[in-house]
Coordinates of C-alpha atoms in Angstrom, one line a residue:
M1 CA 33.5 -86.8 8.6
V2 CA 31.0 -84.2 7.4
G3 CA 32.2 -82.2 4.4
C4 CA 31.3 -78.5 3.7
T5 CA 31.0 -76.7 0.4
N6 CA 31.2 -73.0 -0.5
D7 CA 28.9 -72.0 -3.4
E8 CA 30.7 -68.6 -3.9
P9 CA 33.2 -68.6 -6.7
T10 CA 36.8 -68.2 -5.9
P11 CA 37.9 -64.7 -6.9
N12 CA 40.1 -64.6 -9.9
P13 CA 43.0 -62.3 -9.3
N14 CA 43.3 -61.8 -13.0
T15 CA 39.8 -60.3 -13.3
P16 CA 39.9 -56.5 -13.6
P17 CA 37.6 -54.5 -11.1
V18 CA 34.3 -53.1 -12.3
E19 CA 34.9 -49.6 -13.7
E20 CA 32.9 -46.9 -11.9
K21 CA 31.6 -44.8 -14.8
E22 CA 31.2 -41.1 -14.6
P23 CA 27.5 -40.2 -14.8
T24 CA 26.2 -37.4 -17.0
V25 CA 23.0 -35.3 -16.5
A26 CA 21.3 -32.5 -18.4
I27 CA 18.1 -30.4 -17.9
E28 CA 16.1 -28.5 -20.5
V29 CA 13.0 -26.3 -20.0
K30 CA 10.2 -27.3 -22.4
G31 CA 7.3 -25.2 -21.3
I32 CA 6.3 -22.3 -19.1
T33 CA 2.9 -20.9 -18.0
T34 CA 1.8 -18.5 -15.3
D35 CA 1.9 -21.2 -12.6
A36 CA 3.9 -24.1 -14.0
I37 CA 7.3 -25.0 -15.5
T38 CA 7.8 -28.2 -17.5
F39 CA 11.4 -29.6 -18.1
T40 CA 13.1 -32.7 -19.1
I41 CA 16.0 -34.5 -17.4
S42 CA 18.3 -36.8 -19.3
A43 CA 21.1 -38.8 -17.8
T44 CA 23.6 -41.6 -18.5
D45 CA 25.3 -44.1 -16.1
A46 CA 23.2 -42.9 -13.2
Q47 CA 21.9 -45.1 -10.4
S48 CA 19.7 -42.2 -9.1
I49 CA 18.5 -38.8 -10.2
T50 CA 17.4 -36.0 -7.8
Y51 CA 16.1 -32.6 -8.6
L52 CA 15.2 -29.5 -6.6
L53 CA 13.3 -26.4 -7.7
T54 CA 13.8 -23.2 -5.7
E55 CA 12.5 -19.7 -6.0
G56 CA 15.1 -17.1 -7.2
N57 CA 18.1 -16.9 -9.5
V58 CA 20.5 -18.9 -7.4
A59 CA 20.3 -22.7 -7.8
A60 CA 20.7 -25.1 -4.9
D61 CA 24.1 -26.8 -4.7
A62 CA 24.6 -30.5 -5.2
D63 CA 24.6 -31.3 -1.5
R64 CA 21.3 -29.5 -0.9
V65 CA 19.7 -31.2 -4.0
V66 CA 20.6 -34.6 -2.7
S67 CA 19.4 -33.9 0.8
E68 CA 16.2 -31.9 0.0
G69 CA 15.3 -32.8 -3.5
T70 CA 12.9 -35.3 -5.2
K71 CA 14.1 -38.5 -6.7
V72 CA 12.8 -39.1 -10.2
E73 CA 13.4 -41.1 -13.3
A74 CA 14.8 -39.4 -16.4
G75 CA 12.1 -37.8 -18.5
E76 CA 9.6 -35.0 -18.5
I77 CA 8.6 -33.3 -15.2
T78 CA 6.1 -30.5 -14.5
C79 CA 6.2 -28.4 -11.4
S80 CA 2.9 -26.6 -10.8
E81 CA 1.2 -24.2 -8.3
L82 CA 4.0 -21.7 -8.8
K83 CA 3.9 -17.9 -8.5
A84 CA 3.3 -15.9 -11.6
D85 CA 6.0 -13.6 -13.0
T86 CA 8.6 -15.2 -10.7
D87 CA 12.2 -16.5 -11.3
Y88 CA 12.9 -20.2 -10.4
S89 CA 16.1 -22.3 -10.5
I90 CA 16.1 -26.0 -11.2
A91 CA 19.1 -28.1 -10.1
V92 CA 19.6 -31.8 -10.7
V93 CA 22.1 -34.4 -9.5
A94 CA 22.8 -37.8 -11.0
V95 CA 24.7 -40.3 -8.9
N96 CA 26.6 -43.5 -9.8
I97 CA 28.0 -45.2 -6.7
E98 CA 30.4 -42.5 -5.4
K99 CA 30.5 -40.3 -8.5
Q100 CA 27.9 -37.6 -9.4
A101 CA 27.0 -35.1 -12.1
Y102 CA 25.3 -31.8 -11.5
A103 CA 23.4 -29.4 -13.8
Y104 CA 21.1 -26.5 -13.3
T105 CA 19.0 -24.0 -15.3
G106 CA 16.6 -21.1 -14.7
A107 CA 13.1 -20.2 -15.8
K108 CA 10.6 -17.5 -15.1
T109 CA 6.9 -18.1 -15.0
E110 CA 4.7 -15.9 -17.2
D111 CA 3.0 -12.8 -15.9
I112 CA -0.8 -13.0 -15.5
P113 CA -2.4 -10.8 -18.2
M114 CA -4.4 -8.0 -16.7
P115 CA -8.1 -8.0 -17.6
E116 CA -9.5 -5.0 -19.4
V117 CA -11.8 -3.9 -16.7
T118 CA -14.4 -1.1 -17.6
V119 CA -17.1 0.6 -15.6
S120 CA -19.8 2.9 -16.9
L121 CA -22.8 5.0 -15.6
R122 CA -25.9 6.3 -17.2
E123 CA -28.7 8.4 -15.8
G124 CA -32.1 7.0 -14.7
S125 CA -35.0 9.0 -13.3
V126 CA -35.3 11.8 -10.7
T127 CA -37.9 13.0 -8.2
E128 CA -37.8 15.8 -5.7
N129 CA -36.0 13.6 -3.1
S130 CA -34.5 10.7 -5.0
L131 CA -32.6 9.7 -8.2
S132 CA -31.7 6.6 -10.0
F133 CA -28.9 5.6 -12.3
F134 CA -27.6 2.5 -14.1
V135 CA -24.1 1.1 -13.4
S136 CA -22.3 -1.7 -15.2
S137 CA -18.8 -3.2 -15.5
T138 CA -16.8 -5.8 -17.6
E139 CA -14.2 -8.3 -16.4
A140 CA -14.5 -7.1 -12.8
D141 CA -14.6 -9.0 -9.5
T142 CA -15.8 -6.0 -7.5
L143 CA -18.0 -3.1 -8.4
K144 CA -18.9 -0.2 -6.0
W145 CA -20.5 3.2 -6.2
V146 CA -20.8 6.4 -4.2
C147 CA -23.2 9.4 -4.5
I148 CA -22.2 12.7 -3.0
E149 CA -23.3 16.3 -3.4
D150 CA -21.6 17.7 -6.5
G151 CA -18.6 19.9 -5.9
S152 CA -18.1 18.7 -2.3
R153 CA -14.8 16.9 -3.0
D154 CA -12.8 14.9 -5.5
V155 CA -13.1 11.1 -5.4
T156 CA -10.5 8.4 -6.4
A157 CA -11.0 4.9 -7.5
A158 CA -9.4 3.6 -4.4
Q159 CA -11.7 5.6 -2.2
V160 CA -14.8 4.2 -4.0
I161 CA -13.5 0.6 -3.6
A162 CA -12.7 1.2 0.1
N163 CA -15.9 3.1 1.1
G164 CA -18.5 2.6 -1.6
T165 CA -21.6 0.5 -1.8
A166 CA -21.2 -2.8 -3.6
T167 CA -23.4 -4.0 -6.4
E168 CA -23.2 -7.0 -8.7
A169 CA -20.3 -6.8 -11.2
N170 CA -20.5 -7.4 -14.9
V171 CA -24.3 -6.8 -15.2
E172 CA -26.2 -3.6 -15.6
S173 CA -28.0 -2.7 -12.3
E174 CA -30.4 0.2 -11.5
I175 CA -29.5 1.9 -8.3
V176 CA -32.1 4.1 -6.5
V177 CA -30.8 6.8 -4.0
E178 CA -33.4 8.3 -1.7
N179 CA -33.6 10.9 1.1
L180 CA -31.9 13.6 -1.0
E181 CA -32.3 17.4 -1.1
S182 CA -34.6 18.8 -3.8
N183 CA -33.2 20.9 -6.6
T184 CA -29.7 19.7 -5.8
S185 CA -26.9 18.3 -8.0
Y186 CA -25.3 15.1 -7.0
A187 CA -22.1 13.5 -8.3
I188 CA -22.1 9.7 -8.8
Y189 CA -18.9 7.7 -9.2
A190 CA -18.4 3.9 -9.8
A191 CA -15.2 1.9 -9.5
A192 CA -14.3 -1.6 -10.4
T193 CA -11.4 -3.9 -9.7
C194 CA -10.4 -7.6 -10.0
D195 CA -8.7 -10.1 -7.6
I196 CA -5.3 -10.0 -9.2
E197 CA -2.2 -8.8 -7.3
G198 CA -1.0 -5.5 -8.5
F199 CA -4.2 -4.5 -10.4
E200 CA -5.2 -0.9 -10.0
P201 CA -8.9 -0.2 -9.8
V202 CA -10.6 1.9 -12.5
I203 CA -13.1 4.6 -12.0
S204 CA -16.0 5.8 -14.2
E205 CA -16.6 9.3 -15.6
K206 CA -18.5 11.4 -13.1
L207 CA -22.2 11.4 -13.6
V208 CA -24.0 14.5 -12.4
V209 CA -27.8 14.2 -11.7
K210 CA -30.0 17.0 -10.3
T211 CA -33.1 16.2 -8.2
A212 CA -36.4 17.8 -9.2
E213 CA -37.6 21.2 -7.9
P214 CA -40.3 21.2 -5.2
E215 CA -43.8 21.2 -6.6
P216 CA -45.4 24.7 -6.2
V217 CA -47.9 25.0 -3.4
G218 CA -51.4 25.6 -4.9
Y219 CA -54.2 27.7 -3.3
I220 CA -57.9 27.1 -3.9
L221 CA -60.0 30.3 -3.5
S222 CA -63.5 30.1 -2.3
D223 CA -66.2 32.1 -4.1
T224 CA -66.3 34.6 -1.2
T225 CA -62.6 35.2 -1.4
T226 CA -62.7 35.5 -5.2
A227 CA -65.5 38.0 -5.0
A228 CA -63.7 40.0 -2.3
A229 CA -60.5 40.0 -4.3
T230 CA -62.4 41.2 -7.4
K231 CA -64.2 44.0 -5.5
H232 CA -60.9 45.1 -3.9
S233 CA -59.2 45.1 -7.3
S234 CA -61.9 47.3 -8.9
S235 CA -61.6 49.8 -6.1
L236 CA -58.0 50.5 -7.3
D237 CA -59.3 51.9 -10.6

């Protein structure tokens, strides 16, 4: 007769069941920049930890954190590529068998500091039908200019950015405008802006430049003409 053995120990009815401990979890924000939030998660008696960061002031509930969140170990976590000057909520759930703990906090990313954009103009040279000027900017991504007849209309920074002629930003450039009317005053405006959401373009002071007067037309008199003119003049005496 073949005998069979059972390696599993026989349960002892006097052994108390394993206690399912209540987990704890906490979250603390450690650092904030314009596009990142760093926080720490601490937990006890947790078999798993899951967190979920959402935009806005209302944190995700525990069920959503568990179903949509990211599982992590306790420690420091950094969430990057966030929007500047935006409210975020961070919720975390720690689970131990069938028990869970929930915690949440909020944080707002820093605002992007606006650069101190400047734009300036200075006069160059003029001819009868052309003029030149120098334009420069600082901390700008875009620099444009317009040249119109002085007094024709008012110009805003937004109009210059939308309709002006582009030139290299943050260096001084000489601009030559040709095919102008002689002896005429022209108004020059420059505007600069940067690629930051919400930044308002800035405009220069108006620079007024007047083209040169036409050269007088000269006449060369021949000796015959000069003599005739002299004779005619003497006859008036």
